[in-house]
PDB file of C-alpha atoms in Angstrom:
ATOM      1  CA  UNK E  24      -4.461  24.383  -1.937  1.00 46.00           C
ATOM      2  CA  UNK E  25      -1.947  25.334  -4.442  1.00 46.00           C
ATOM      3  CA  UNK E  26       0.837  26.464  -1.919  1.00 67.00           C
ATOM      4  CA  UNK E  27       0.643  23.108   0.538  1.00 69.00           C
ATOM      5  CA  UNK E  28       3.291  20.756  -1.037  1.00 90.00           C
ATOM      6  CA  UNK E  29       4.559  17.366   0.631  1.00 92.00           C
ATOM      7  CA  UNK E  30       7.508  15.322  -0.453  1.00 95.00           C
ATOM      8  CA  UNK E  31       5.955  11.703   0.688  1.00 96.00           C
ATOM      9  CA  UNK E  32       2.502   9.831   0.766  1.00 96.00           C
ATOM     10  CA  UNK E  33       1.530   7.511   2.765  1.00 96.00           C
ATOM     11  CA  UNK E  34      -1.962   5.322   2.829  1.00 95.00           C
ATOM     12  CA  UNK E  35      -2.750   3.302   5.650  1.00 87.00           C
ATOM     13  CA  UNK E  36      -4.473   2.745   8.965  1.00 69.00           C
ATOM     14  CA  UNK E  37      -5.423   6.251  11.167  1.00 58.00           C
ATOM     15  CA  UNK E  38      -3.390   5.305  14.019  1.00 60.00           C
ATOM     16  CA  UNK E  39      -0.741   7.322  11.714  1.00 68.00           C
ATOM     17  CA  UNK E  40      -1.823  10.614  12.245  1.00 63.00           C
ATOM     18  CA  UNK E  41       0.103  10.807  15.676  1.00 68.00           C
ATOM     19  CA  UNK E  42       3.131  10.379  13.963  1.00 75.00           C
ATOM     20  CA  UNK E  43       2.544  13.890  11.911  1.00 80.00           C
ATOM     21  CA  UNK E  44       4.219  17.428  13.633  1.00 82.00           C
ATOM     22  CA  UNK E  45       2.759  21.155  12.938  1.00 84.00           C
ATOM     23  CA  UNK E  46       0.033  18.510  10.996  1.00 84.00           C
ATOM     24  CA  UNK E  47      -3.157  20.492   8.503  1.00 91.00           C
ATOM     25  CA  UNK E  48      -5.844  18.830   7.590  1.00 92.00           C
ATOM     26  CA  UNK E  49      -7.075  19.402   3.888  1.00 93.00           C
ATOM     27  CA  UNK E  50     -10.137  18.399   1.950  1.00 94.00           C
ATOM     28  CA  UNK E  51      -8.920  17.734  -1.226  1.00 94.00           C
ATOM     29  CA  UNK E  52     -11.635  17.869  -4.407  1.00 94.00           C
ATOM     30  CA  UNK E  53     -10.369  15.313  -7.538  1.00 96.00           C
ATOM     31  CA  UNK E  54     -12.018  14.571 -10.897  1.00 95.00           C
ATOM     32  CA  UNK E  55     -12.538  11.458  -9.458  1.00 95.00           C
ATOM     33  CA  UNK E  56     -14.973  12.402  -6.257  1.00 94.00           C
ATOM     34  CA  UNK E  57     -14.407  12.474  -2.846  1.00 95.00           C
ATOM     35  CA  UNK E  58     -11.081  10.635  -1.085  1.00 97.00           C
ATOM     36  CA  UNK E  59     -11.480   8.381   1.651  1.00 95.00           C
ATOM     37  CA  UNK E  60     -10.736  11.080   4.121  1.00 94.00           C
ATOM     38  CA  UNK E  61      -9.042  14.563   4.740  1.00 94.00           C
ATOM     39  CA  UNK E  62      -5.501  14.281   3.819  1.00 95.00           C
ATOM     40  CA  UNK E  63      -3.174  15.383   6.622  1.00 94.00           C
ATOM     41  CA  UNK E  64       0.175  17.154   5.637  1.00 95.00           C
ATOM     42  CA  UNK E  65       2.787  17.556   8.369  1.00 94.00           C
ATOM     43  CA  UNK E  66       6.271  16.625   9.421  1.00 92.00           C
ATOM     44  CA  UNK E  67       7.979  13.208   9.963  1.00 90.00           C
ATOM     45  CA  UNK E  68      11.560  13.416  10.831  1.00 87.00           C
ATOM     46  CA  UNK E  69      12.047  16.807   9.220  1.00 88.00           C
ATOM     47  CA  UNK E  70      10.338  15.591   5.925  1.00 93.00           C
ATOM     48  CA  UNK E  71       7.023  16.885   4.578  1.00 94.00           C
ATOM     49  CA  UNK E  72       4.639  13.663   4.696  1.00 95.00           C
ATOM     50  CA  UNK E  73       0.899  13.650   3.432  1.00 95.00           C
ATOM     51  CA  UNK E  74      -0.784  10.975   5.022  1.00 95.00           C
ATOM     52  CA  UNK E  75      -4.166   9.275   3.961  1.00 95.00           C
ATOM     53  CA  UNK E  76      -6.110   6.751   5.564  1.00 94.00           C
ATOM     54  CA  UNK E  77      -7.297   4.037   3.312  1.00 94.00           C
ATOM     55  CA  UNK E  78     -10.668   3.182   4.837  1.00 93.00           C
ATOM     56  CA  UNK E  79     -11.496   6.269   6.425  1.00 88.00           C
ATOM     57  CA  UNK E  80     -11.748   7.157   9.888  1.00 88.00           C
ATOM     58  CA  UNK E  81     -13.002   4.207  11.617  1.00 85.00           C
ATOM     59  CA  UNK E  82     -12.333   2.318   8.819  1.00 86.00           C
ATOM     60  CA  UNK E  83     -15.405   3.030   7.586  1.00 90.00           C
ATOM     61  CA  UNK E  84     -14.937   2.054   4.001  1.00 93.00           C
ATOM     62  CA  UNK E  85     -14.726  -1.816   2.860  1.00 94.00           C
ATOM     63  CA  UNK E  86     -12.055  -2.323   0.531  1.00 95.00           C
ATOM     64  CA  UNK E  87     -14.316  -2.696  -2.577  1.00 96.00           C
ATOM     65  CA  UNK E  88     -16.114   0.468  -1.914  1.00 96.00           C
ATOM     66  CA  UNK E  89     -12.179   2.664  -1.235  1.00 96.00           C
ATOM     67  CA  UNK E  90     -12.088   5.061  -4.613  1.00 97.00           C
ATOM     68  CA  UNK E  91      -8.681   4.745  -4.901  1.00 98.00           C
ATOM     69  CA  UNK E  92      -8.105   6.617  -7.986  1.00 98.00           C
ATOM     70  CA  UNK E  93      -9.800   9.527  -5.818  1.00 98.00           C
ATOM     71  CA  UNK E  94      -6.878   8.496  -2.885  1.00 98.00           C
ATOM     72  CA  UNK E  95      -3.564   8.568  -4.928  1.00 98.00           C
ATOM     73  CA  UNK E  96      -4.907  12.047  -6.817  1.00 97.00           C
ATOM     74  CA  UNK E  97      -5.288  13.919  -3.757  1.00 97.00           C
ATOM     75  CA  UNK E  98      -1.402  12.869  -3.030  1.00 97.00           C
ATOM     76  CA  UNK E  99      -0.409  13.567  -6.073  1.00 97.00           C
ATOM     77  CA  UNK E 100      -2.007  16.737  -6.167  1.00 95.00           C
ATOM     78  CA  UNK E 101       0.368  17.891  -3.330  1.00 96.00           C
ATOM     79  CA  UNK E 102       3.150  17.187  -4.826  1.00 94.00           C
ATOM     80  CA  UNK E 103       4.322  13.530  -3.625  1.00 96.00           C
ATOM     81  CA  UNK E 104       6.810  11.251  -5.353  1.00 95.00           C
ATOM     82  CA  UNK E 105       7.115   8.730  -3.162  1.00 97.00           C
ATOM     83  CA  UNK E 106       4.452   6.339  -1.698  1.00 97.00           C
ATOM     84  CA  UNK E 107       4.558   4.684   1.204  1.00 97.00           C
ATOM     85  CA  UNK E 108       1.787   1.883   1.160  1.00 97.00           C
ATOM     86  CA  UNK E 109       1.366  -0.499   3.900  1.00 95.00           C
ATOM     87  CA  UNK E 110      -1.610  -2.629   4.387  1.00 94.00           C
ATOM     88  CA  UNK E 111      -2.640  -5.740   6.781  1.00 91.00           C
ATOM     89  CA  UNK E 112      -2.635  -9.303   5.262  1.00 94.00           C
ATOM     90  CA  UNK E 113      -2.478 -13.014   6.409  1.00 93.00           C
ATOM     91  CA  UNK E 114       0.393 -15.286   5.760  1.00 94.00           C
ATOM     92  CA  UNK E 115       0.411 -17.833   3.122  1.00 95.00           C
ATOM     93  CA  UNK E 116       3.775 -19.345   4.658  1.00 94.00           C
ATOM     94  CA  UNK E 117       4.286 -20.927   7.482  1.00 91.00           C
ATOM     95  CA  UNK E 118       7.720 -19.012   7.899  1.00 92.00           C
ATOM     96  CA  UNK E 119       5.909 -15.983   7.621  1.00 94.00           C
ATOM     97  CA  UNK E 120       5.059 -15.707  11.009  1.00 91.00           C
ATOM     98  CA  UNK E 121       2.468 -12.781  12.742  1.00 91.00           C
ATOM     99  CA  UNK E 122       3.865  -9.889  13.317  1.00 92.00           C
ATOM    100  CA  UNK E 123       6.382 -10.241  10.079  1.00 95.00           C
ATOM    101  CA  UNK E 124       6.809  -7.159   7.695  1.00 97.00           C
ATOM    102  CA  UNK E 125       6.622  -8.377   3.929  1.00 98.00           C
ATOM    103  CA  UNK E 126       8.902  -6.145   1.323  1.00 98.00           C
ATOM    104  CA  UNK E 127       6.468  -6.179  -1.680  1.00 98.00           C
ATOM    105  CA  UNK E 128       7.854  -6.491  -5.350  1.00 98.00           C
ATOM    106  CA  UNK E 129       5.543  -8.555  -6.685  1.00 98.00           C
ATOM    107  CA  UNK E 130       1.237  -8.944  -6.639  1.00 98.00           C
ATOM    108  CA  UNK E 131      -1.277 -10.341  -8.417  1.00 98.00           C
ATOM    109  CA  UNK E 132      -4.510  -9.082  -8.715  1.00 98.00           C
ATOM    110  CA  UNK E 133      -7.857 -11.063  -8.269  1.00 98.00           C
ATOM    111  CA  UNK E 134     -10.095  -8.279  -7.723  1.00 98.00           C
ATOM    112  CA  UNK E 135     -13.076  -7.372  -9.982  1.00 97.00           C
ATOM    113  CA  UNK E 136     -14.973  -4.033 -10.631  1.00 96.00           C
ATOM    114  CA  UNK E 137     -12.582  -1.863  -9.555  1.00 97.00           C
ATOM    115  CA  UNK E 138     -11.676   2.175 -11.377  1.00 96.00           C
ATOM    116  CA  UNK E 139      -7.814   0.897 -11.931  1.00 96.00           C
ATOM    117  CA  UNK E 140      -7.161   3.470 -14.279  1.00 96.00           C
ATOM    118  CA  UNK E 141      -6.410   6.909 -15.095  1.00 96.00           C
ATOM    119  CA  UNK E 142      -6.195   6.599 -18.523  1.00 95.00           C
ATOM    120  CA  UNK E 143      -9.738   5.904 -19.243  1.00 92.00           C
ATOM    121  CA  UNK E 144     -10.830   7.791 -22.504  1.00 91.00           C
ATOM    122  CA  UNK E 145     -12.375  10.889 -23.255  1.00 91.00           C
ATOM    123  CA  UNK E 146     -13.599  11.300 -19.884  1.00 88.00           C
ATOM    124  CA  UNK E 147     -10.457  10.693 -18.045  1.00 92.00           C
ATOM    125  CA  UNK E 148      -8.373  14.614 -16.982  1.00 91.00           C
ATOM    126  CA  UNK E 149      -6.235  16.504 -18.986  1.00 90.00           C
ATOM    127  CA  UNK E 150      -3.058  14.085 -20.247  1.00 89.00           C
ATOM    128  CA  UNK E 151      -4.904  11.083 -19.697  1.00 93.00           C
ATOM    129  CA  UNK E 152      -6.882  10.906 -22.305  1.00 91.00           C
ATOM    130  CA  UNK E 153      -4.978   8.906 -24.714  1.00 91.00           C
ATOM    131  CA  UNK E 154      -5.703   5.292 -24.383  1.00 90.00           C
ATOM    132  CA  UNK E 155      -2.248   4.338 -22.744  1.00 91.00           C
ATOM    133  CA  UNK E 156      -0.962   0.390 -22.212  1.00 92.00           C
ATOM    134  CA  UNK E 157       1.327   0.762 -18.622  1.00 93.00           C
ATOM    135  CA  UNK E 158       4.173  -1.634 -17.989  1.00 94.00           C
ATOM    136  CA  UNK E 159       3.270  -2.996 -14.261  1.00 95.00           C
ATOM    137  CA  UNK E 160       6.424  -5.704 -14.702  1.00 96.00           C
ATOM    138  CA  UNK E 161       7.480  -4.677 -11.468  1.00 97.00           C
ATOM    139  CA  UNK E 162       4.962  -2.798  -9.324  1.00 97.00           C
ATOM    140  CA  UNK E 163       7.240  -1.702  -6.614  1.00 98.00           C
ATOM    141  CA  UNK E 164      10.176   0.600  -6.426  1.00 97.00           C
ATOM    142  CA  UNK E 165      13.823  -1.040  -5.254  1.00 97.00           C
ATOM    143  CA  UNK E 166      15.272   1.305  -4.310  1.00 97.00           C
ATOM    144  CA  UNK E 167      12.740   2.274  -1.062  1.00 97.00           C
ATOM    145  CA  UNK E 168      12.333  -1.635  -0.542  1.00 98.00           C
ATOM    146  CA  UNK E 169      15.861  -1.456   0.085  1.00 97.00           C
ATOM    147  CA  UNK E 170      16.067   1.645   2.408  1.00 98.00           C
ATOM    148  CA  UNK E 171      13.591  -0.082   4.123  1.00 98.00           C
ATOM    149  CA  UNK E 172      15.288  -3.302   4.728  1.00 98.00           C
ATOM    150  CA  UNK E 173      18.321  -1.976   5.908  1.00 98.00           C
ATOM    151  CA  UNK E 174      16.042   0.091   8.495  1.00 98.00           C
ATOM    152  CA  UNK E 175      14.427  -3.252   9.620  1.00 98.00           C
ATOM    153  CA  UNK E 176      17.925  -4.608  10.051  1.00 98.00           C
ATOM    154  CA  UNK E 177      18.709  -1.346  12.234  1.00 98.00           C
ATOM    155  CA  UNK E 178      15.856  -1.959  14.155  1.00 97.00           C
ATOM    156  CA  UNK E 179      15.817  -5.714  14.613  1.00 97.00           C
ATOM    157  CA  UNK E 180      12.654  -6.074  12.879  1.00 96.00           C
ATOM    158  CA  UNK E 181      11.306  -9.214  11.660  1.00 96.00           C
ATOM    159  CA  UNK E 182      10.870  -8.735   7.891  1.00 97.00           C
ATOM    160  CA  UNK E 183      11.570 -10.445   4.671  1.00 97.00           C
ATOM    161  CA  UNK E 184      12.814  -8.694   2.025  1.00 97.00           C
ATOM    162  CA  UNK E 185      10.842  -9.260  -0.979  1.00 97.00           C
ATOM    163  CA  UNK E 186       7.487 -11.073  -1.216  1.00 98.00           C
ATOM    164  CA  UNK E 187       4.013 -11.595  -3.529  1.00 98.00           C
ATOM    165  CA  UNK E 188       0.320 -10.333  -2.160  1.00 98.00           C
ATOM    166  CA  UNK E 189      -2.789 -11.772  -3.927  1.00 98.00           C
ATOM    167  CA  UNK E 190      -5.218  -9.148  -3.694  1.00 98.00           C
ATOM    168  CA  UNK E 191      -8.636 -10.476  -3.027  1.00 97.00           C
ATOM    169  CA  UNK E 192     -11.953  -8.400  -3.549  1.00 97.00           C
ATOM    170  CA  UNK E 193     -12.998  -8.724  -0.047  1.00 93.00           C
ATOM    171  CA  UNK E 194     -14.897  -8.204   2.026  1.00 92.00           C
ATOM    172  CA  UNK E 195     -14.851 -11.707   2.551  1.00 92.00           C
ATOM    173  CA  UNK E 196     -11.970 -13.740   4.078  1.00 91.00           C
ATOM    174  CA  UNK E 197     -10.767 -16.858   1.765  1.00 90.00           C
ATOM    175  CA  UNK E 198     -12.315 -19.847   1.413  1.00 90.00           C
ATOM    176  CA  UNK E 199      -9.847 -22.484   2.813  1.00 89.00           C
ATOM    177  CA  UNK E 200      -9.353 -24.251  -0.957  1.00 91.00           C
ATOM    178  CA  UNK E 201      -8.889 -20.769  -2.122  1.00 94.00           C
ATOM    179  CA  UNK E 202      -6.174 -20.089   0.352  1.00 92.00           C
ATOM    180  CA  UNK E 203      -4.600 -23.391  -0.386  1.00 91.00           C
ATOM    181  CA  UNK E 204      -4.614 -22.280  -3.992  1.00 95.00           C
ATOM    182  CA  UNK E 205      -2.891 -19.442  -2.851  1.00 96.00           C
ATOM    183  CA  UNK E 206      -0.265 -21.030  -1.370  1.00 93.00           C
ATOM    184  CA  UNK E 207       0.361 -23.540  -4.288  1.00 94.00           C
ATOM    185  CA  UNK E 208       0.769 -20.764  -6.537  1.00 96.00           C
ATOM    186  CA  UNK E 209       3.840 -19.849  -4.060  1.00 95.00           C
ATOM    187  CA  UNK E 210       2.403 -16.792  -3.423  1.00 97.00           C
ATOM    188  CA  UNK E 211       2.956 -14.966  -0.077  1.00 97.00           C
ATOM    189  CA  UNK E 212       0.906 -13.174   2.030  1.00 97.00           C
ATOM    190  CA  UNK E 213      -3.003 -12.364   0.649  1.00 96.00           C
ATOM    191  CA  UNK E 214      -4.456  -9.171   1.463  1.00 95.00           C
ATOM    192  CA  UNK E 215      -7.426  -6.719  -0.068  1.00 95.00           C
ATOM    193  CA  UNK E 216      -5.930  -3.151  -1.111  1.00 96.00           C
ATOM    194  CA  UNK E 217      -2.380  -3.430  -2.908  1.00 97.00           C
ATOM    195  CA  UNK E 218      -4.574  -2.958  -6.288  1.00 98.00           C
ATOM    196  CA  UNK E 219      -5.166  -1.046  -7.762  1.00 98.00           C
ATOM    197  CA  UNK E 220      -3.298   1.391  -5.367  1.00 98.00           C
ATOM    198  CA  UNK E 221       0.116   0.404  -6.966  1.00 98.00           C
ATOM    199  CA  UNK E 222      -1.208   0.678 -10.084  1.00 98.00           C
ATOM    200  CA  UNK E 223      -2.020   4.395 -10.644  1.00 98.00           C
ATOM    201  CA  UNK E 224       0.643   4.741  -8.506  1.00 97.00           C
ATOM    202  CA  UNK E 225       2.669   3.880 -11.559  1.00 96.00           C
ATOM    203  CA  UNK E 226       0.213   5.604 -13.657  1.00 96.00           C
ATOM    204  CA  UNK E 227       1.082   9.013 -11.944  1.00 96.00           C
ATOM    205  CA  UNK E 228       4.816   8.220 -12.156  1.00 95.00           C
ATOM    206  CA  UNK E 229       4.753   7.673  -8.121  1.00 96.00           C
ATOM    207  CA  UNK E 230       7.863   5.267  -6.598  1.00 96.00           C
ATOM    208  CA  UNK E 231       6.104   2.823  -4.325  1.00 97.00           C
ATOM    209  CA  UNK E 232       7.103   0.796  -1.305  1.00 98.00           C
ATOM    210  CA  UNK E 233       4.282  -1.865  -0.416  1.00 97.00           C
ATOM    211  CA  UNK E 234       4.677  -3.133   3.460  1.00 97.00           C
ATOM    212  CA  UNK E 235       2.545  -5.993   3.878  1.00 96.00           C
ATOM    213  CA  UNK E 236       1.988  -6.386   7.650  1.00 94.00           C
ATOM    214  CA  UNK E 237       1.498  -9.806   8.551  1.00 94.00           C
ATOM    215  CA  UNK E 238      -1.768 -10.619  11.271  1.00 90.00           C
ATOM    216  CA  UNK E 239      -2.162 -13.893  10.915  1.00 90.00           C
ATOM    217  CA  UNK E 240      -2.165 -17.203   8.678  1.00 90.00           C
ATOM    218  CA  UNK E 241      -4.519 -17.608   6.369  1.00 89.00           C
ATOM    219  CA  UNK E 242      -6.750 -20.303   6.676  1.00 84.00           C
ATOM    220  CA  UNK E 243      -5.150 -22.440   4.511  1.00 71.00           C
ATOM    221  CA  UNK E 244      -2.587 -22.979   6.938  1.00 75.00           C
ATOM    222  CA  UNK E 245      -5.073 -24.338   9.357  1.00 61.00           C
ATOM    223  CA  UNK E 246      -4.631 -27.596  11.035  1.00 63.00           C
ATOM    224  CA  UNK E 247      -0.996 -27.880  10.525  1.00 72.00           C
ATOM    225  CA  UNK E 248       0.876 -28.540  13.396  1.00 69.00           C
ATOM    226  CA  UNK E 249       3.597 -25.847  13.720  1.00 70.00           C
ATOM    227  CA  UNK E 250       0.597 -23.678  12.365  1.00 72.00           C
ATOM    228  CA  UNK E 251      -1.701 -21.804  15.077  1.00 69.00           C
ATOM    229  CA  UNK E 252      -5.192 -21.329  14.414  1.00 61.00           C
ATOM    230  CA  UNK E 253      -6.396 -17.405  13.534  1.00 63.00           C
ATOM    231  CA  UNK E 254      -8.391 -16.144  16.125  1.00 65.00           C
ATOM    232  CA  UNK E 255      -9.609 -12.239  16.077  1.00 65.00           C
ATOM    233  CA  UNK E 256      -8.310 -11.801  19.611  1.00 70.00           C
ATOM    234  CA  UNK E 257      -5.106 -12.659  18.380  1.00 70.00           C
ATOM    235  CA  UNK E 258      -5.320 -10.755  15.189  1.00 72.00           C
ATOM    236  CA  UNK E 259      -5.933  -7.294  16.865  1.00 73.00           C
ATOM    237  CA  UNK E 260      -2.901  -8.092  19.271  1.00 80.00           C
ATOM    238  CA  UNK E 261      -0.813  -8.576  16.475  1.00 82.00           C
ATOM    239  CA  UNK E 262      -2.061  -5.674  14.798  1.00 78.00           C
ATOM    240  CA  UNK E 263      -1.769  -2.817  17.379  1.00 80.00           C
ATOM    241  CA  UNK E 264       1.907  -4.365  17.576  1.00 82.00           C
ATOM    242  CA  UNK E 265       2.293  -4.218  13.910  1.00 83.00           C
ATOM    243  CA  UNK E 266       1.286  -0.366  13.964  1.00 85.00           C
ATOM    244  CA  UNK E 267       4.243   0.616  16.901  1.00 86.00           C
ATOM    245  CA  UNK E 268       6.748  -1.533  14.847  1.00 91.00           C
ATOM    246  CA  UNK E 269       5.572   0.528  11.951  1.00 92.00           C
ATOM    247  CA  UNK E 270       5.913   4.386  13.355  1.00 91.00           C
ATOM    248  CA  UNK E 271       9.643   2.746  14.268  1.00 93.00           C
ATOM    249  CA  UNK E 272      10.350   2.137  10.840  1.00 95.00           C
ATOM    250  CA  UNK E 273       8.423   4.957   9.199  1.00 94.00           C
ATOM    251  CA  UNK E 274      10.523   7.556  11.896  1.00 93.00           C
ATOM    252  CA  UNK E 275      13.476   5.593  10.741  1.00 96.00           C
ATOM    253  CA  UNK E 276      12.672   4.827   6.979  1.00 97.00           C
ATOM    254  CA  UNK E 277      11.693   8.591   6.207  1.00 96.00           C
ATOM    255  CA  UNK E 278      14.834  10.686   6.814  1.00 95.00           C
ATOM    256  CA  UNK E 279      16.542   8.274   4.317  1.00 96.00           C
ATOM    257  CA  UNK E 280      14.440   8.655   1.770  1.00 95.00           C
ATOM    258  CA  UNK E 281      16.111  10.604  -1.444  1.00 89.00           C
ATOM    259  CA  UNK E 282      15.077  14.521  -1.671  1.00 79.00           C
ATOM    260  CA  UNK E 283      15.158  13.925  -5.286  1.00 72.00           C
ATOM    261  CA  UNK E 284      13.810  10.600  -7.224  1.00 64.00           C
ATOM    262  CA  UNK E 285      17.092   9.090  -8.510  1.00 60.00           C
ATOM    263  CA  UNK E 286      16.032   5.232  -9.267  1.00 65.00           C
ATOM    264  CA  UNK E 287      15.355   3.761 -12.497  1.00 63.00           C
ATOM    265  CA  UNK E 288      12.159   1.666 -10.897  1.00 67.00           C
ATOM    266  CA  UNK E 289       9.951   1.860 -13.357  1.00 58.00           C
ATOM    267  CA  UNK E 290       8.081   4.553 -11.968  1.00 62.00           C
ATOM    268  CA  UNK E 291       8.915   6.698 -15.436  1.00 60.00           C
ATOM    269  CA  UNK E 292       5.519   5.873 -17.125  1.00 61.00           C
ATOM    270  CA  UNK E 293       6.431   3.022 -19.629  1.00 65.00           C
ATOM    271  CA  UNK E 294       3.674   1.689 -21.815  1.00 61.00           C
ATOM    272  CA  UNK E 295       2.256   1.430 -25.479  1.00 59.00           C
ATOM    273  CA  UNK E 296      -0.015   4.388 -26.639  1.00 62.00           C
ATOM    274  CA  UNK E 297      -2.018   3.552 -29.770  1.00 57.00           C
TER     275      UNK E 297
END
C-alpha cells in the first residue's frame, strides 16, 4: 500500500471509473472503518488520479449512512492534495437552469449526526488528538475553482462561477416551505454530501474544488411559470448528461492542475488549539 501514490482525489458517482488508464483497485483499511468502496488509482491526462465513489457501487449507500471521514482518509493515505468533489443537487434559482455546473465557495450545513471530525479526542489517530478549532471561512480552494472556470469557458460549458449548497441530511427531498426557505436565504443550489466532505478535507490540509451539478429545481421553484416541474424522467436525463459534460471537464481540468500546491486557500490547517 505504501508504494501506490496519486497526486488527485476525486469522490463522486461510478460512472468515473472509465475515465481512469493502467487503473488498480485497492482496499484501503482506515482508523475510521471501511470506505465506501475500493479506491481506484490510475491515470487521467498523464496525472495520477485516485478516484472514490461516494455511495458505493450502485449507490448503495444513502448519504447519512457514507463514513466520510473513512472516504477522505483512504485519499489521503495515497498521497492526494487536491480534491476534486462533485456531487448532484437541485437549483434554488431559477437562472440556475438543469444541466448548470455550480463553482462552490460557499455551504452551509444542515445536517445532523454526522463523524465531521478528525480531531475528536483521545480516540482520534496519531496528530489528531489535540482538541483543534478549524477555520472553515472559506471551504473551497480558488485557485482550482478558477482552473476550472476557465476550462468551462474552453469548453462552452454552462457554469457559474461561484455559488452556496445547503446540505440537507437526506434521504428525504425538501419540503416545499423548506426549499422556499432555502431560496430566501439566497442560497443556491441544495444538495446532501458537500459536508462534511469539505470539512476534513480542510482538516487533512486537502485543496478542494466542489462542482455542484445541477438536475433539477427544487421544489420550491414549483409552479412558477418560467419554472418546469421536476420529474425523475427528466432528472436522470439531465444527469447522464451532467456525467459526459463532467469527464470533458475533468480530461480538461486535470492536466492544469499545479504539480505542487502553490495557493494560499486556506487549506494550511488554521484553527485555535486549547
Amino acid at each position: 500500500m505504501a508504494e501506490v501514490h496519486a497526486e488527485i482525489g476525486i469522490v463522486g458517482g461510478s460512472g468515473f471509473y472509465e475515465l481512469l488508464r493502467d487503473a488498480e483497485e485497492l482496499r484501503v483499511d482506515t482508523p475510521f472503518g471501511t470506505p465506501s468502496d475500493a479506491v481506484t488509482v490510475g491515470e487521467l491526462a498523464g496525472r495520477r488520479v485516485a478516484f472514490l465513489p461516494r455511495h458505493g457501487r450502485g449507490h448503495r449507500l444513502p448519504p447519512h449512512r457514507i463514513d466520510f471521514r473513512a472516504n477522505l482518509w483512504a485519499l489521503h493515505s495515497l498521497g492526494i492534495s487536491r480534491l476534486i468533489s462533485p456531487s448532484a443537487v437541485g437549483s434554488l434559482r431559477a437562472e440556475l437552469r438543469p444541466g448548470t455546473f455550480v463553482l462552490l465557495d460557499q455551504l452551509v450545513n444542515r445536517t445532523w449526526g454526522r463523524s465531521d471530525t478528525f480531531f475528536d479526542g483521545p480516540q482520534a489517530p496519531d496528530g489528531f488528538r489535540t482538541v483543534t478549532h478549524v477555520s472553515l471561512t472559506d471551504p473551497y480552494c480558488p485557485e482550482l475553482r478558477r482552473l476550472a472556470a476557465e476550462r468551462c469557458v474552453e469548453l462552452g460549458l454552462e457554469h457559474h462561477e461561484d455559488g452556496t449548497c445547503v446540505v440537507i441530511q437526506g434521504p428525504r427531498f425538501s419540503t416545499r416551505a423548506e426549499s422556499r426557505w432555502y431560496s430566501a436565504a439566497g442560497w443556491d443550489t441544495v444538495g446532501m454530501t458537500q459536508y462534511p466532505e469539505v470539512a476534513l478535507a480542510r482538516e487533512l490540509q486537502l485543496c478542494t474544488l466542489g462542482i455542484a451539478l445541477v438536475t433539477d429545481y427544487d421544489v420550491g421553484l414549483a409552479g412558477r411559470p418560467e419554472v418546469e416541474a421536476v420529474s425523475t424522467a427528466g432528472v436522470l436525463e439531465i444527469f447522464r448528461a451532467n456525467l459526459a459534460r463532467l469527464t470533458r471537464l475533468l480530461d480538461a481540468l486535470v492536466p492544469t492542475v499545479p504539480a505542487e500546491r502553490t495557493c494560499t486557500c486556506g487549506s494550511a490547517l488554521e484553527g485555535a488549539q486549547l
